[in-house]
PDB file of C-alpha atoms in Angstrom:
ATOM      1  CA  UNK A   1     107.613 113.311 148.454  1.00 48.00           C
ATOM      2  CA  UNK A   2     105.390 110.238 148.042  1.00 55.00           C
ATOM      3  CA  UNK A   3     106.406 106.906 149.513  1.00 74.00           C
ATOM      4  CA  UNK A   4     108.611 104.713 147.354  1.00 80.00           C
ATOM      5  CA  UNK A   5     106.913 101.647 145.930  1.00 81.00           C
ATOM      6  CA  UNK A   6     108.925  98.470 146.327  1.00 77.00           C
ATOM      7  CA  UNK A   7     108.119  95.031 144.901  1.00 74.00           C
ATOM      8  CA  UNK A   8     107.039  94.086 148.446  1.00 77.00           C
ATOM      9  CA  UNK A   9     104.589  97.004 148.726  1.00 81.00           C
ATOM     10  CA  UNK A  10     101.717  95.015 147.242  1.00 88.00           C
ATOM     11  CA  UNK A  11     101.267  91.323 146.598  1.00 90.00           C
ATOM     12  CA  UNK A  12     101.786  90.050 143.059  1.00 91.00           C
ATOM     13  CA  UNK A  13      98.584  90.207 141.026  1.00 90.00           C
ATOM     14  CA  UNK A  14      96.804  92.427 143.545  1.00 92.00           C
ATOM     15  CA  UNK A  15      94.713  95.106 141.850  1.00 94.00           C
ATOM     16  CA  UNK A  16      95.640  98.694 142.591  1.00 94.00           C
ATOM     17  CA  UNK A  17      93.690 101.831 141.738  1.00 96.00           C
ATOM     18  CA  UNK A  18      95.726 104.739 140.396  1.00 95.00           C
ATOM     19  CA  UNK A  19      94.454 108.305 140.065  1.00 96.00           C
ATOM     20  CA  UNK A  20      96.285 111.121 138.307  1.00 97.00           C
ATOM     21  CA  UNK A  21      96.476 114.056 140.720  1.00 96.00           C
ATOM     22  CA  UNK A  22      98.511 116.483 138.594  1.00 96.00           C
ATOM     23  CA  UNK A  23      99.250 116.916 134.922  1.00 94.00           C
ATOM     24  CA  UNK A  24     102.618 115.453 133.908  1.00 93.00           C
ATOM     25  CA  UNK A  25     105.165 118.148 133.088  1.00 92.00           C
ATOM     26  CA  UNK A  26     107.355 116.108 130.763  1.00 95.00           C
ATOM     27  CA  UNK A  27     106.675 114.041 127.677  1.00 96.00           C
ATOM     28  CA  UNK A  28     108.413 111.026 129.261  1.00 96.00           C
ATOM     29  CA  UNK A  29     106.179 111.112 132.336  1.00 96.00           C
ATOM     30  CA  UNK A  30     103.108 111.422 130.132  1.00 96.00           C
ATOM     31  CA  UNK A  31     104.096 108.418 128.021  1.00 96.00           C
ATOM     32  CA  UNK A  32     104.819 106.368 131.168  1.00 97.00           C
ATOM     33  CA  UNK A  33     101.378 107.206 132.564  1.00 97.00           C
ATOM     34  CA  UNK A  34      99.682 106.305 129.277  1.00 96.00           C
ATOM     35  CA  UNK A  35     101.589 103.024 129.141  1.00 96.00           C
ATOM     36  CA  UNK A  36     100.452 102.193 132.691  1.00 96.00           C
ATOM     37  CA  UNK A  37      96.866 103.210 131.892  1.00 96.00           C
ATOM     38  CA  UNK A  38      96.805 100.740 129.010  1.00 95.00           C
ATOM     39  CA  UNK A  39      97.123  97.919 131.570  1.00 94.00           C
ATOM     40  CA  UNK A  40      93.534  98.528 132.717  1.00 95.00           C
ATOM     41  CA  UNK A  41      91.382  95.561 131.578  1.00 94.00           C
ATOM     42  CA  UNK A  42      88.667  97.887 130.219  1.00 95.00           C
ATOM     43  CA  UNK A  43      91.235  99.828 128.183  1.00 95.00           C
ATOM     44  CA  UNK A  44      92.707  96.580 126.868  1.00 95.00           C
ATOM     45  CA  UNK A  45      89.260  95.466 125.690  1.00 96.00           C
ATOM     46  CA  UNK A  46      88.616  98.815 124.025  1.00 96.00           C
ATOM     47  CA  UNK A  47      91.977  98.764 122.220  1.00 96.00           C
ATOM     48  CA  UNK A  48      91.457  95.169 121.064  1.00 96.00           C
ATOM     49  CA  UNK A  49      87.973  95.974 119.768  1.00 96.00           C
ATOM     50  CA  UNK A  50      89.179  99.109 117.971  1.00 96.00           C
ATOM     51  CA  UNK A  51      92.020  97.156 116.345  1.00 96.00           C
ATOM     52  CA  UNK A  52      89.622  94.444 115.199  1.00 96.00           C
ATOM     53  CA  UNK A  53      87.296  97.067 113.670  1.00 95.00           C
ATOM     54  CA  UNK A  54      90.181  98.778 111.891  1.00 95.00           C
ATOM     55  CA  UNK A  55      91.293  95.465 110.388  1.00 94.00           C
ATOM     56  CA  UNK A  56      87.738  94.621 109.264  1.00 95.00           C
ATOM     57  CA  UNK A  57      87.361  97.979 107.521  1.00 94.00           C
ATOM     58  CA  UNK A  58      90.840  97.872 105.996  1.00 94.00           C
ATOM     59  CA  UNK A  59      90.986  99.643 102.647  1.00 95.00           C
ATOM     60  CA  UNK A  60      93.098  97.861 100.015  1.00 95.00           C
ATOM     61  CA  UNK A  61      94.184  99.892  96.992  1.00 96.00           C
ATOM     62  CA  UNK A  62      96.336  99.070  94.024  1.00 96.00           C
ATOM     63  CA  UNK A  63      99.819 100.563  94.079  1.00 95.00           C
ATOM     64  CA  UNK A  64     102.235  99.556  91.364  1.00 96.00           C
ATOM     65  CA  UNK A  65      99.992  96.676  90.354  1.00 95.00           C
ATOM     66  CA  UNK A  66     100.002  95.073  93.781  1.00 97.00           C
ATOM     67  CA  UNK A  67      97.671  95.334  96.775  1.00 96.00           C
ATOM     68  CA  UNK A  68      98.476  98.130  99.218  1.00 96.00           C
ATOM     69  CA  UNK A  69      96.745  98.358 102.593  1.00 95.00           C
ATOM     70  CA  UNK A  70      95.750 101.873 103.622  1.00 95.00           C
ATOM     71  CA  UNK A  71      95.712 101.613 107.398  1.00 94.00           C
ATOM     72  CA  UNK A  72      93.687 103.920 109.587  1.00 93.00           C
ATOM     73  CA  UNK A  73      95.517 105.613 112.449  1.00 93.00           C
ATOM     74  CA  UNK A  74      94.715 104.239 115.894  1.00 91.00           C
ATOM     75  CA  UNK A  75      92.581 106.368 118.209  1.00 90.00           C
ATOM     76  CA  UNK A  76      93.910 107.497 121.557  1.00 91.00           C
ATOM     77  CA  UNK A  77      91.925 105.329 123.962  1.00 92.00           C
ATOM     78  CA  UNK A  78      93.597 106.625 127.136  1.00 94.00           C
ATOM     79  CA  UNK A  79      94.791 110.131 127.985  1.00 94.00           C
ATOM     80  CA  UNK A  80      96.973 111.238 130.874  1.00 95.00           C
ATOM     81  CA  UNK A  81      94.796 114.014 132.293  1.00 95.00           C
ATOM     82  CA  UNK A  82      94.154 115.116 135.857  1.00 96.00           C
ATOM     83  CA  UNK A  83      91.421 113.095 137.537  1.00 96.00           C
ATOM     84  CA  UNK A  84      91.706 109.985 135.336  1.00 96.00           C
ATOM     85  CA  UNK A  85      91.450 106.741 137.302  1.00 96.00           C
ATOM     86  CA  UNK A  86      92.296 103.192 136.319  1.00 96.00           C
ATOM     87  CA  UNK A  87      92.740  99.800 137.934  1.00 95.00           C
ATOM     88  CA  UNK A  88      95.615  97.490 137.105  1.00 94.00           C
ATOM     89  CA  UNK A  89      97.209  94.350 138.517  1.00 93.00           C
ATOM     90  CA  UNK A  90     100.437  95.017 140.402  1.00 93.00           C
ATOM     91  CA  UNK A  91     103.563  93.212 139.297  1.00 92.00           C
ATOM     92  CA  UNK A  92     107.063  93.921 140.671  1.00 92.00           C
ATOM     93  CA  UNK A  93     108.271  94.958 137.205  1.00 92.00           C
ATOM     94  CA  UNK A  94     105.898  97.972 137.331  1.00 93.00           C
ATOM     95  CA  UNK A  95     107.434  99.366 140.558  1.00 92.00           C
ATOM     96  CA  UNK A  96     110.149 101.466 138.812  1.00 93.00           C
ATOM     97  CA  UNK A  97     107.577 102.970 136.427  1.00 94.00           C
ATOM     98  CA  UNK A  98     105.209 103.763 139.282  1.00 94.00           C
ATOM     99  CA  UNK A  99     108.061 105.354 141.258  1.00 93.00           C
ATOM    100  CA  UNK A 100     109.104 107.503 138.305  1.00 93.00           C
ATOM    101  CA  UNK A 101     105.622 109.063 138.067  1.00 94.00           C
ATOM    102  CA  UNK A 102     104.722 108.872 141.781  1.00 93.00           C
ATOM    103  CA  UNK A 103     104.497 112.661 142.100  1.00 93.00           C
ATOM    104  CA  UNK A 104     101.553 112.667 139.666  1.00 95.00           C
ATOM    105  CA  UNK A 105      99.719 109.632 141.125  1.00 94.00           C
ATOM    106  CA  UNK A 106      97.657 108.581 144.103  1.00 94.00           C
ATOM    107  CA  UNK A 107      97.926 104.787 144.465  1.00 93.00           C
ATOM    108  CA  UNK A 108      95.614 102.711 146.660  1.00 92.00           C
ATOM    109  CA  UNK A 109      94.375  99.137 146.919  1.00 91.00           C
ATOM    110  CA  UNK A 110      91.388  98.403 144.695  1.00 84.00           C
TER     111      UNK A 110
END
């Protein structure tokens, strides 16, 4: 069993590198990993850029005589697959999430 991460494990704002060592077996664990992966600054930039592009290319049609925006579905920027690595700042509020998926992660200082 991996060590438990407490709010005192790392200093606040310290960057940690997380690597997925095994595929998550449940949908909840997968969604928790994806949510944590979205905290990576590079992923944040990619999601912001993709959102901006989608809004610039927004298709507006007429529906019932009024404008209707046809929104494009967002792409999956991050995927919870074995071997994926990301860096994120540590905050104490992330400790319970990291503990819940600790069996799938290797966590080290960045």
